[in-house]
PDB file of C-alpha atoms in Angstrom:
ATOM      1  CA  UNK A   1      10.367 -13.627  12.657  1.00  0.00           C
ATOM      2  CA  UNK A   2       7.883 -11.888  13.567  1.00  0.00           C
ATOM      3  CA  UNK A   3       4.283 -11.906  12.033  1.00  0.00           C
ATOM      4  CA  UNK A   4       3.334  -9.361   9.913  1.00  0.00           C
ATOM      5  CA  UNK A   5       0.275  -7.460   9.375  1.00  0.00           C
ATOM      6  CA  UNK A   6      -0.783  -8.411   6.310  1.00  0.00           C
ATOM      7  CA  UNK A   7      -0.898 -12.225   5.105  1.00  0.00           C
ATOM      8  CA  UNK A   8       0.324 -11.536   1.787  1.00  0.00           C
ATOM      9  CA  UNK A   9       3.752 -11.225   3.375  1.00  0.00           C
ATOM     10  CA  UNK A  10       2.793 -14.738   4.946  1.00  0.00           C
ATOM     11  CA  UNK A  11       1.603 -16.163   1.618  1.00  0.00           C
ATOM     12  CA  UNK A  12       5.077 -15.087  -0.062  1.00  0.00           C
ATOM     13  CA  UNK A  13       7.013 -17.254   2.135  1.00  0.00           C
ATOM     14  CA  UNK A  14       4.879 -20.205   2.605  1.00  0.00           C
ATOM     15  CA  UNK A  15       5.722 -20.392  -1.503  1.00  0.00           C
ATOM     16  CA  UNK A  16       9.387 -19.402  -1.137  1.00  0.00           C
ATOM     17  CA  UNK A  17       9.420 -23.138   1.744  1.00  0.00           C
ATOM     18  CA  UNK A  18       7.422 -24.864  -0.860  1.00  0.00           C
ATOM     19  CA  UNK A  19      10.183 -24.098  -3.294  1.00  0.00           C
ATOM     20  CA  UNK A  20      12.869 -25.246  -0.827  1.00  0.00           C
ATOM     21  CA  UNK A  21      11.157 -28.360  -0.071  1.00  0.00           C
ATOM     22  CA  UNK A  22      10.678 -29.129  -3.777  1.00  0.00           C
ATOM     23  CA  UNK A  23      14.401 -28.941  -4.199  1.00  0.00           C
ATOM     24  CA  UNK A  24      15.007 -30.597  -1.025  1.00  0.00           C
ATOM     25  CA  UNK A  25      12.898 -34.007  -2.005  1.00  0.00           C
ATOM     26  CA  UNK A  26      14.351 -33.619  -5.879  1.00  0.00           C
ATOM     27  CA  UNK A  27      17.666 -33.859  -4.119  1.00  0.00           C
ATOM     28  CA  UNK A  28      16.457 -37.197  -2.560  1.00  0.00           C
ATOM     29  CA  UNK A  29      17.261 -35.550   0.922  1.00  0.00           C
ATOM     30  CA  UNK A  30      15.400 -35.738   4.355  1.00  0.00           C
ATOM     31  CA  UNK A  31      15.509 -33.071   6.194  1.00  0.00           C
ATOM     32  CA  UNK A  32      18.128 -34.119   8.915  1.00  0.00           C
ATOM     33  CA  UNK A  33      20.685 -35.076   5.760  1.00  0.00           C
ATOM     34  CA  UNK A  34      20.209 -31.616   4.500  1.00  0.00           C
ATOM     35  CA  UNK A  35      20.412 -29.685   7.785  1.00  0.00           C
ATOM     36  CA  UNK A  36      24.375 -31.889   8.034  1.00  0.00           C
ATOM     37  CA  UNK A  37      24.951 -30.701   4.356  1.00  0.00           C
ATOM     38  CA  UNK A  38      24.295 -27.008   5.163  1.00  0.00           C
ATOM     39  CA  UNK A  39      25.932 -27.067   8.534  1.00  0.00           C
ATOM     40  CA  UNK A  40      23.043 -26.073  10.997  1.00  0.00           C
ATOM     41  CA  UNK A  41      20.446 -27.704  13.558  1.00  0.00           C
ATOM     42  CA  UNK A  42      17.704 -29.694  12.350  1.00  0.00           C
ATOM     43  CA  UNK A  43      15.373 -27.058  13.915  1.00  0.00           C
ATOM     44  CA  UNK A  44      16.500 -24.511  11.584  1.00  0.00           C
ATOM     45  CA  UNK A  45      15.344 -26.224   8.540  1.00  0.00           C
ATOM     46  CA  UNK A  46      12.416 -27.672   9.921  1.00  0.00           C
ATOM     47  CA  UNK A  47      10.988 -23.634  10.743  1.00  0.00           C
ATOM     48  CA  UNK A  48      11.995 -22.462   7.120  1.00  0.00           C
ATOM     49  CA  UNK A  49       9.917 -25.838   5.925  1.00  0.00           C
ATOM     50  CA  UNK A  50       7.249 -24.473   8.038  1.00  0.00           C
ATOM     51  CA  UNK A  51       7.543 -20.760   6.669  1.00  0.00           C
ATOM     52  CA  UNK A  52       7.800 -20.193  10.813  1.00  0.00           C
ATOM     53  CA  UNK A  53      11.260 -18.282   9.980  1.00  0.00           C
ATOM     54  CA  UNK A  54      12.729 -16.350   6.947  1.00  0.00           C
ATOM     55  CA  UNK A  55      15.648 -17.617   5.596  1.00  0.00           C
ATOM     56  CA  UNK A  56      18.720 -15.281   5.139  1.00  0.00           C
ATOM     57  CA  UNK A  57      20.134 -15.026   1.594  1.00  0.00           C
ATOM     58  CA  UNK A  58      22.829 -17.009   2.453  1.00  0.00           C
ATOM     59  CA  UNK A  59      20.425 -20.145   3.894  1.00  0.00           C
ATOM     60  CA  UNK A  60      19.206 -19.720   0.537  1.00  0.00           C
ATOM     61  CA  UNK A  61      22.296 -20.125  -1.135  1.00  0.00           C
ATOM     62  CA  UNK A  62      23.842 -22.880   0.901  1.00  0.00           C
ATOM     63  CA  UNK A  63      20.735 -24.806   0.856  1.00  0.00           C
ATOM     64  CA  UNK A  64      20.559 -24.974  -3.053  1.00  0.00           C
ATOM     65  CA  UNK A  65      23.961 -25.963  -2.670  1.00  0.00           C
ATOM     66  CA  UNK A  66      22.896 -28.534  -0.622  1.00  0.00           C
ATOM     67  CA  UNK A  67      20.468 -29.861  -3.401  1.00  0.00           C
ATOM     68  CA  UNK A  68      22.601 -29.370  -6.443  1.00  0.00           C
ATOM     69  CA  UNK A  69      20.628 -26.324  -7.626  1.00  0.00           C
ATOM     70  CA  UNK A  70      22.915 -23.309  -7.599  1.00  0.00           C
ATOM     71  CA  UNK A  71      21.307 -22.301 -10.614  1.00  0.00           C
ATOM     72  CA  UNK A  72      18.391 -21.689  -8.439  1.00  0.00           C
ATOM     73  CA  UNK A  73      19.424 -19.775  -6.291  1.00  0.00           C
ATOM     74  CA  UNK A  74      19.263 -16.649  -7.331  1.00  0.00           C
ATOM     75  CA  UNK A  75      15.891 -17.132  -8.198  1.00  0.00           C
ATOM     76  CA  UNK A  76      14.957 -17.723  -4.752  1.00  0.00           C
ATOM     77  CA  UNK A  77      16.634 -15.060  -3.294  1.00  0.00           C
ATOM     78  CA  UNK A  78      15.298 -12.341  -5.639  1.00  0.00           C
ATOM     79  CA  UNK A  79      11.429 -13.979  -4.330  1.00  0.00           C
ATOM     80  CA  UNK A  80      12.635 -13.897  -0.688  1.00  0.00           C
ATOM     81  CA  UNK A  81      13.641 -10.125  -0.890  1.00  0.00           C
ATOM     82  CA  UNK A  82      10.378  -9.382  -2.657  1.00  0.00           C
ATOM     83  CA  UNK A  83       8.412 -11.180   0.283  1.00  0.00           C
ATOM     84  CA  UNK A  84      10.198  -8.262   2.492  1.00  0.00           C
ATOM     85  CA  UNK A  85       8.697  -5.443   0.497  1.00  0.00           C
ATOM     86  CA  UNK A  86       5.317  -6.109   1.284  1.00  0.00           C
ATOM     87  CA  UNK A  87       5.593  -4.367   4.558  1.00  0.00           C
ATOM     88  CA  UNK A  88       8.412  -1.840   4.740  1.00  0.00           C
ATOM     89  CA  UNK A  89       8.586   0.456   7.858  1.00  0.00           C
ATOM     90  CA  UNK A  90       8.325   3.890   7.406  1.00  0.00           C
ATOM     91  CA  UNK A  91      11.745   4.511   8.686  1.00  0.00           C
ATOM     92  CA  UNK A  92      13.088   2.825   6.084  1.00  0.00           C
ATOM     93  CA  UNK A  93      11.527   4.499   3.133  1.00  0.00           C
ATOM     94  CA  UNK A  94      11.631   8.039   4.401  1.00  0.00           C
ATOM     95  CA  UNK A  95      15.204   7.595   6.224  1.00  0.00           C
ATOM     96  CA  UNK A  96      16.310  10.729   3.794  1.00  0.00           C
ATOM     97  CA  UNK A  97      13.067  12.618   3.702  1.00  0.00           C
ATOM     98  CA  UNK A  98       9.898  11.941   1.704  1.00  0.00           C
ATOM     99  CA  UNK A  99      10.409  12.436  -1.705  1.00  0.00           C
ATOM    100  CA  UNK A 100      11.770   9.086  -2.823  1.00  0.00           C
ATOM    101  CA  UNK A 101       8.814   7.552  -1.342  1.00  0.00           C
ATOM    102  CA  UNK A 102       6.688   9.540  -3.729  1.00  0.00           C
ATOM    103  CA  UNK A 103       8.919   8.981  -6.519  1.00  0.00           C
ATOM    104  CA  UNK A 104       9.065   5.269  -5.678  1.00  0.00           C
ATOM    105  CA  UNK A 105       5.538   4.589  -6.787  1.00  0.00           C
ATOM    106  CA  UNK A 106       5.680   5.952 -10.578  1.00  0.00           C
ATOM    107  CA  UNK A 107       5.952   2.578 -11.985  1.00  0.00           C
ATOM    108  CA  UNK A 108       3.018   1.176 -10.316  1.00  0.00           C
ATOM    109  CA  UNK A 109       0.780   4.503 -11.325  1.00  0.00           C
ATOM    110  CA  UNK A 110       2.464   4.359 -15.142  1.00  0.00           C
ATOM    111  CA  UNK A 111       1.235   0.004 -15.091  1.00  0.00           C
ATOM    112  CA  UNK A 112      -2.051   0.948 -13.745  1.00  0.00           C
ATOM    113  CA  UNK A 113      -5.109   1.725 -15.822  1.00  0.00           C
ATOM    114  CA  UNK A 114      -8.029   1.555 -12.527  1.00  0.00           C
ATOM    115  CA  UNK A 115      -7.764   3.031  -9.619  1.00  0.00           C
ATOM    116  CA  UNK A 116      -9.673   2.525  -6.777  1.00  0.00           C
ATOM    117  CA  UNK A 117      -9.332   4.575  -3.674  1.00  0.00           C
ATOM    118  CA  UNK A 118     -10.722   4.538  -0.226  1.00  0.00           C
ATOM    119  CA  UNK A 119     -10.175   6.841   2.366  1.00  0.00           C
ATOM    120  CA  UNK A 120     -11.279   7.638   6.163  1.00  0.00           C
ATOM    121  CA  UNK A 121      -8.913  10.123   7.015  1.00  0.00           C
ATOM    122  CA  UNK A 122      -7.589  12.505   4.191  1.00  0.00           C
ATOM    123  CA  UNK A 123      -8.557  13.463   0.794  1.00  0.00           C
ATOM    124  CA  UNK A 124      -6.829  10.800  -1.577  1.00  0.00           C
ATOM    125  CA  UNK A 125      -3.598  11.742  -2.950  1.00  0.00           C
ATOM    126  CA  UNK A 126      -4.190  12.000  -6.697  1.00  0.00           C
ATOM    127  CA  UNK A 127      -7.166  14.591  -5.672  1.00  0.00           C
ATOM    128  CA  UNK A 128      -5.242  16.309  -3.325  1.00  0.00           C
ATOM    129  CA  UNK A 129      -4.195  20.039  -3.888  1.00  0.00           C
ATOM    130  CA  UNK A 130      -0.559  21.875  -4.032  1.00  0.00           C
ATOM    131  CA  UNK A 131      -1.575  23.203  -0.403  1.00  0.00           C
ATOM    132  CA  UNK A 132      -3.420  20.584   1.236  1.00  0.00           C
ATOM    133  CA  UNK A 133      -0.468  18.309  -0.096  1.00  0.00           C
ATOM    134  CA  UNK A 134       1.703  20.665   1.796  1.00  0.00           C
ATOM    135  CA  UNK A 135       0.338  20.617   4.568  1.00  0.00           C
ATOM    136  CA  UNK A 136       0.250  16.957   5.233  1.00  0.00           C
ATOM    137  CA  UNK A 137       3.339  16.018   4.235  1.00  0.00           C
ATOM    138  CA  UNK A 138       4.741  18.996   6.671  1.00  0.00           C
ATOM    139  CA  UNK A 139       2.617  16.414   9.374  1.00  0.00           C
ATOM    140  CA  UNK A 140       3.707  13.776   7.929  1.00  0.00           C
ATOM    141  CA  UNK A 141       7.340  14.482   8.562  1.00  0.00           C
ATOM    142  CA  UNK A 142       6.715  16.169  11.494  1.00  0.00           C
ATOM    143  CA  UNK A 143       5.593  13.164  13.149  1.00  0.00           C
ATOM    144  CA  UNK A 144       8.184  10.848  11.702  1.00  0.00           C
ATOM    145  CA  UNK A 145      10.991  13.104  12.381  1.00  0.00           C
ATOM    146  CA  UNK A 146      12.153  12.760   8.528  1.00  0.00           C
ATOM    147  CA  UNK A 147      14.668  15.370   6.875  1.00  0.00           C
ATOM    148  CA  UNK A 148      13.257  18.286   5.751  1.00  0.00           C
ATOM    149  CA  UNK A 149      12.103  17.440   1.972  1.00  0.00           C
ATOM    150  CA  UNK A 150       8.671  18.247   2.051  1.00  0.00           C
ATOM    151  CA  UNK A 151       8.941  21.515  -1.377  1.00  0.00           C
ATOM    152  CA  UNK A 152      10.376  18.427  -2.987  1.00  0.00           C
ATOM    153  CA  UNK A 153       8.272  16.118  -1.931  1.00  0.00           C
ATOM    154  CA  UNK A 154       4.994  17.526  -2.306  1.00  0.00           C
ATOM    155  CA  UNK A 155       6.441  18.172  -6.746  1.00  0.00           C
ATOM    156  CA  UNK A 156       6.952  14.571  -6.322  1.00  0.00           C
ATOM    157  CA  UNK A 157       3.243  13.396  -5.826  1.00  0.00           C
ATOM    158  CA  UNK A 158       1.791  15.973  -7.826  1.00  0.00           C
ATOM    159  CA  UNK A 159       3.456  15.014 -10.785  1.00  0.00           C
ATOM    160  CA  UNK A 160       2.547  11.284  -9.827  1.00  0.00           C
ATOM    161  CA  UNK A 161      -0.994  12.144  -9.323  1.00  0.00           C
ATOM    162  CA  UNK A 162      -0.634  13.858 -13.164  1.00  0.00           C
ATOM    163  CA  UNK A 163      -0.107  10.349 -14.251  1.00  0.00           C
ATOM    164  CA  UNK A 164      -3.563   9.287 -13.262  1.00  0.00           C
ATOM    165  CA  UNK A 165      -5.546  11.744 -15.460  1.00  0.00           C
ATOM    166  CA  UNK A 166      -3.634  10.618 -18.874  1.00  0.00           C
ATOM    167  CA  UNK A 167      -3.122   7.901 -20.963  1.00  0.00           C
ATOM    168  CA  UNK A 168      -7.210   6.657 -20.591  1.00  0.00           C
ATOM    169  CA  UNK A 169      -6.515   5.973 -17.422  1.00  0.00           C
ATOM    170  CA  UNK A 170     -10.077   5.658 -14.614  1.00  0.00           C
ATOM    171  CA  UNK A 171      -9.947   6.725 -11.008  1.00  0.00           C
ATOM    172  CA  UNK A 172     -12.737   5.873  -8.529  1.00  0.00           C
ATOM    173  CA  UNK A 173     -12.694   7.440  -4.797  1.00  0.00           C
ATOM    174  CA  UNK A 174     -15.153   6.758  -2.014  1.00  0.00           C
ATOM    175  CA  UNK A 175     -14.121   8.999   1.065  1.00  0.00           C
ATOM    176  CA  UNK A 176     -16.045   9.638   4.380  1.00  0.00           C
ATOM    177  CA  UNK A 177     -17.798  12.703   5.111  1.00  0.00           C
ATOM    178  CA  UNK A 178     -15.694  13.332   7.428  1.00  0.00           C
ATOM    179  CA  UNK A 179     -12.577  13.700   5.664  1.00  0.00           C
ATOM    180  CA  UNK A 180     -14.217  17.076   4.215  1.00  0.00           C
ATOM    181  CA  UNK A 181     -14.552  18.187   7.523  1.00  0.00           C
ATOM    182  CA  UNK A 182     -10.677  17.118   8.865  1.00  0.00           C
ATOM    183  CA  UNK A 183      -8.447  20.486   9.080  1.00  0.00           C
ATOM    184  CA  UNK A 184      -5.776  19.800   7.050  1.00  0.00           C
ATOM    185  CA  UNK A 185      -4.413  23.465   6.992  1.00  0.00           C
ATOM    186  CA  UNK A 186      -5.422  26.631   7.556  1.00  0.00           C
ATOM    187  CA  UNK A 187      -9.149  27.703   6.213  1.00  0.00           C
ATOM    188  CA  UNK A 188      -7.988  28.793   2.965  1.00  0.00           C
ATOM    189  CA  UNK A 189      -6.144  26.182   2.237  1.00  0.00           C
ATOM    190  CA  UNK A 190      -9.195  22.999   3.036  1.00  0.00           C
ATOM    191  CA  UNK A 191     -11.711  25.875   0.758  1.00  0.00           C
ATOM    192  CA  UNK A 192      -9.047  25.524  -2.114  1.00  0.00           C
ATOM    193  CA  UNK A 193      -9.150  21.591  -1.701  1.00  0.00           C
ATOM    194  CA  UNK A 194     -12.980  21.521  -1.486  1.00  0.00           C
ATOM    195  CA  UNK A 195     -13.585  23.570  -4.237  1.00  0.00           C
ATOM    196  CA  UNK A 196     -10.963  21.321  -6.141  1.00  0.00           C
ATOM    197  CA  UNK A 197     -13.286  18.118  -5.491  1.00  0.00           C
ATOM    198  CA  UNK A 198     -16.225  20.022  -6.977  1.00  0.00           C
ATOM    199  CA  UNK A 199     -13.856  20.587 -10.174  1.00  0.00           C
ATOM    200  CA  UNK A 200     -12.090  17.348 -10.333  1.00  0.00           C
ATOM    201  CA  UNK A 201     -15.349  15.358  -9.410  1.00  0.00           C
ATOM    202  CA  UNK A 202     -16.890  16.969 -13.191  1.00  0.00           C
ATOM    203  CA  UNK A 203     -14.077  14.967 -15.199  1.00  0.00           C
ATOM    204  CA  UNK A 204     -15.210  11.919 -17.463  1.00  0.00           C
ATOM    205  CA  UNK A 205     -12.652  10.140 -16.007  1.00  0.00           C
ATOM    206  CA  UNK A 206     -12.710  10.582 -12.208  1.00  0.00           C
ATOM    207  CA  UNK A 207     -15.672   9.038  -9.910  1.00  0.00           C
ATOM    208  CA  UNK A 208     -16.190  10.467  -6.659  1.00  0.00           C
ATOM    209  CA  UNK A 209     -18.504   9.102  -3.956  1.00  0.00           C
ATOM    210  CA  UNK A 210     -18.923  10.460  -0.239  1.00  0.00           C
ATOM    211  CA  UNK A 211     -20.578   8.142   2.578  1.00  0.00           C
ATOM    212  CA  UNK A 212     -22.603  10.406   4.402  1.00  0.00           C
ATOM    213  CA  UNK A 213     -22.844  10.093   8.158  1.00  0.00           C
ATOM    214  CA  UNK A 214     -25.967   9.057   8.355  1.00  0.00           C
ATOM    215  CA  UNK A 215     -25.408   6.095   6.015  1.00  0.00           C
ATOM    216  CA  UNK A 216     -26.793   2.695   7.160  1.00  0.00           C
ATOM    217  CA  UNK A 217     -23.659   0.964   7.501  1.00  0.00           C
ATOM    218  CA  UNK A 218     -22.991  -2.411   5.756  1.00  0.00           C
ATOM    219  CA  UNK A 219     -19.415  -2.226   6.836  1.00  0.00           C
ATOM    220  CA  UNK A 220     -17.308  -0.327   8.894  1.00  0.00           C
ATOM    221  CA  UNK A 221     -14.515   2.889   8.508  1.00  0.00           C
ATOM    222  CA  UNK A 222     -11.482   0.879   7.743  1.00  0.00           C
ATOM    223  CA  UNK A 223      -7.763   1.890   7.277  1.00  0.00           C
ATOM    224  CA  UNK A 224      -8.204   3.940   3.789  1.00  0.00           C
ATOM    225  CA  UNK A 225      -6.552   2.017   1.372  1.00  0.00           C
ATOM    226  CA  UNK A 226      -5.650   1.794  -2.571  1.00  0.00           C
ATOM    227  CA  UNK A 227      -6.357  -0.828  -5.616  1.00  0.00           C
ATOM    228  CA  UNK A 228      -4.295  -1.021  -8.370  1.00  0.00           C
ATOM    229  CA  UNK A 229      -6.611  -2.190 -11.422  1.00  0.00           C
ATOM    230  CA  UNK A 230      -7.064  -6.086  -9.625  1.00  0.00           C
ATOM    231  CA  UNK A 231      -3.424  -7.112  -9.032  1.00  0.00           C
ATOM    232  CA  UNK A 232      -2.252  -5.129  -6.407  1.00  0.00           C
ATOM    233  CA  UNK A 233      -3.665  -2.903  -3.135  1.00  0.00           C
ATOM    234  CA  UNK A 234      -1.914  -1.113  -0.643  1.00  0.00           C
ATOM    235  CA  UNK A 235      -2.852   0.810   2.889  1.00  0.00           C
ATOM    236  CA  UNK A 236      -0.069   2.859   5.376  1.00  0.00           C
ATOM    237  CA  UNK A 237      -0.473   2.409   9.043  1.00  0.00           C
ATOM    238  CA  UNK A 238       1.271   4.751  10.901  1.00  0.00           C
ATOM    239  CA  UNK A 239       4.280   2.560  11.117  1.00  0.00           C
ATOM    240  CA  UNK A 240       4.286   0.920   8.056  1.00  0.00           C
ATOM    241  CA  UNK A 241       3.447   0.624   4.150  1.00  0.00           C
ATOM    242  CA  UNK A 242       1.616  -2.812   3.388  1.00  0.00           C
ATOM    243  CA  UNK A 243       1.677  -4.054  -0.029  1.00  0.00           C
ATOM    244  CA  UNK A 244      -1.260  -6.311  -0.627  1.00  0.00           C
ATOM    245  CA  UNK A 245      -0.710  -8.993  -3.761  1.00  0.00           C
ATOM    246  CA  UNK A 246      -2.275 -12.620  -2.447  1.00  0.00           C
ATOM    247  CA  UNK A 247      -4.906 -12.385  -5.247  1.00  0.00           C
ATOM    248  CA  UNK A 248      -7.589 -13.877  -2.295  1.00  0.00           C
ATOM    249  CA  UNK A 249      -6.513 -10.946  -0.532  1.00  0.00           C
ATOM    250  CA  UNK A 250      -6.910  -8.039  -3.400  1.00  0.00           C
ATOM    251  CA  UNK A 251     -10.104 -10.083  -4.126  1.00  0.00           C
ATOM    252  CA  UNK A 252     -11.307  -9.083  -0.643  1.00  0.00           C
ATOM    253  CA  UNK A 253     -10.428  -5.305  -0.676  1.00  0.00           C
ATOM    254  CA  UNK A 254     -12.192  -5.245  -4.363  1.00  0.00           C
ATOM    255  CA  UNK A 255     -15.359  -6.411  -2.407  1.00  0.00           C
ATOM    256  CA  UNK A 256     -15.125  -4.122   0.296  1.00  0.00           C
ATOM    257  CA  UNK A 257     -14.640  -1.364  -1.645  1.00  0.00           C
ATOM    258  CA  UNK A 258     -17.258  -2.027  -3.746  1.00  0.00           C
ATOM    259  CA  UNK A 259     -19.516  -1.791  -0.507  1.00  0.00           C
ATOM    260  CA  UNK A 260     -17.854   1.182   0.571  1.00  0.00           C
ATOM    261  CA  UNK A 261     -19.117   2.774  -3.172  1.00  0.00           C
ATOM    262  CA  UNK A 262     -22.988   1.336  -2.786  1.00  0.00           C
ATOM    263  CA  UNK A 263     -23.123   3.600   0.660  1.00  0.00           C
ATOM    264  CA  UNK A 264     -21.775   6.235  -1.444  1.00  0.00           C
ATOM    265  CA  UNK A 265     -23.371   9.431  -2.742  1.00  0.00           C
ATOM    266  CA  UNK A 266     -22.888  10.716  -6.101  1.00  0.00           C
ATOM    267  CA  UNK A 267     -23.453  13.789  -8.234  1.00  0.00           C
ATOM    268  CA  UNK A 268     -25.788  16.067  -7.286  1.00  0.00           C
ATOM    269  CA  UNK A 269     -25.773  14.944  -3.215  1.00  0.00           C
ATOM    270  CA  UNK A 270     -21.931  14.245  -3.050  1.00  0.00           C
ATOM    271  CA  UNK A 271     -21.596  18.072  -4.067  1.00  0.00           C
ATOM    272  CA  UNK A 272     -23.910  19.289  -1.143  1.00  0.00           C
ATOM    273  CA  UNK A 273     -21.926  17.678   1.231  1.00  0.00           C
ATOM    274  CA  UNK A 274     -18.837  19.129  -0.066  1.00  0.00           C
ATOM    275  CA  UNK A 275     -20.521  22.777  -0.427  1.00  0.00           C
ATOM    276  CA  UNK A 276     -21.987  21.933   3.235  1.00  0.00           C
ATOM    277  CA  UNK A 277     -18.549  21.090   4.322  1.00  0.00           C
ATOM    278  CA  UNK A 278     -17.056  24.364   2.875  1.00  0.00           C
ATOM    279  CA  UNK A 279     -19.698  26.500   4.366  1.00  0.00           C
ATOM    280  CA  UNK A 280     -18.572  25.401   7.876  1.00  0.00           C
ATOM    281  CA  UNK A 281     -15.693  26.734   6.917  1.00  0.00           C
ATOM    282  CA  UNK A 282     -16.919  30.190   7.641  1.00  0.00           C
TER     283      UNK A 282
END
């Protein structure tokens, strides 16, 4: 198996062995009796002990055999499968184009009441535009090779992103200065997506902060990356979508972020920078 970037995926199935070796020592079993019972090498039990190797559904199900816990098993498998979405490959999400992985969210954004969201590269997507929206996802499928779904698509997180400005809901970005000055599009559309910021950025509900350049750094660009009020975050590298849940873990992107927000401009100086950024425009 091998290891994957983010250690909440780790976490997950260090608790799905400690769960196996619960039922294994209820059973009164050592692990060489239950590697006979289940009908494999002493190894293999010893690395799914270990968390050094995920069992298959099946493992699952012949080891609670093993222990006289059937009624368990289902249990475990449903944890083991949820262990596998915390890092999905972009491959498989967007094997039939882009939309579903837009659509796929909803639940999280309708459960969510905070949002946090930092980003190095592109304007977040709840702020983002019909065009600029467009125009990435176009990228975005370019470079992935996905079927062509982007109309859809783009509908697809715009009606998401709707879901963040009802219902009392709070959203607070911190981008980099340079994502204003990124060409995402042609000129008209990054003015239309600038001059959105300076709308959206008036709205009780919305925060907006920019880190300036010239900030004195207390820590460094990251990958951009989203909280979901304190339970959850998430970040997409180019390969892959991490889901972040090990509540040490979401601790430590709440800190960071809230870094990212002291270096931050507000108000009055985060709209120069925007106006600055749509005056290079011309």
């Amino acid at each position: 198996m091998s290891t994957s970037p983010s250690s909440s995926v780790q976490a997950a199935r260090v608790a799905l062995a400690a769960r196996l070796g619960e039922l294994m020592r209820d059973a009164g079993l050592k692990g060489r009796e239950l590697s006979a019972l289940c009908g494999w090498h002493d190894a293999k039990t010893s690395r799914i002990l270990n968390a050094k190797a995920a069992p298959s559904d099946s493992d699952i199900r012949t080891w609670c055999r093993a222990c006289g816990a059937d009624d368990q098993a289902e249990d475990l498998v449903a944890s083991n499968r949820a262990a596998d979405s915390l890092y999905v490959e972009w491959r498989r999400i967007t094997r039939t184009g882009l939309r579903h992985a837009q659509e796929a969210r909803v639940p999280l954004y309708v459960r969510t009441s905070h949002f946090r969201a930092y980003s190095s590269r592109v304007i977040p997507g709840a702020l983002q535009t019909k065009g600029y929206a467009s125009a990435l996802l176009r990228m975005v499928a370019d470079v992935r090779q996905t079927p062509d779904d982007v109309s859809d698509a783009v509908d697809a997180r715009l009606a998401r992103s709707r879901l963040v400005y009802e219902g009392g809901r709070r959203l607070v970005a911190v981008i980099e200065e340079s994502v204003l000055r990124y060409r995402v599009g042609d000129e008209a559309v990054m003015a239309g997506q600038l001059g959105h910021l300076l709308t959206v950025m008036s709205l009780p509900s919305v925060s907006l902060g920019i880190i300036p350049f010239t900030a004195a750094r207390t820590v460094w660009p990251t990958e951009s990356f989203n909280v979901f009020d304190d339970r959850q975050a998430g970040t997409e590298l180019l390969s892959a979508q991490v889901t972040v849940t090990a509540p040490t873990d979401v601790a430590l992107y709440m800190q960071v972020f809230a870094r990212f927000a002291g270096l931050a401009v507000h108000g009055a100086a985060a709209r120069t920078l925007i106006t600055a950024a749509v005056d290079a425009l011309r």
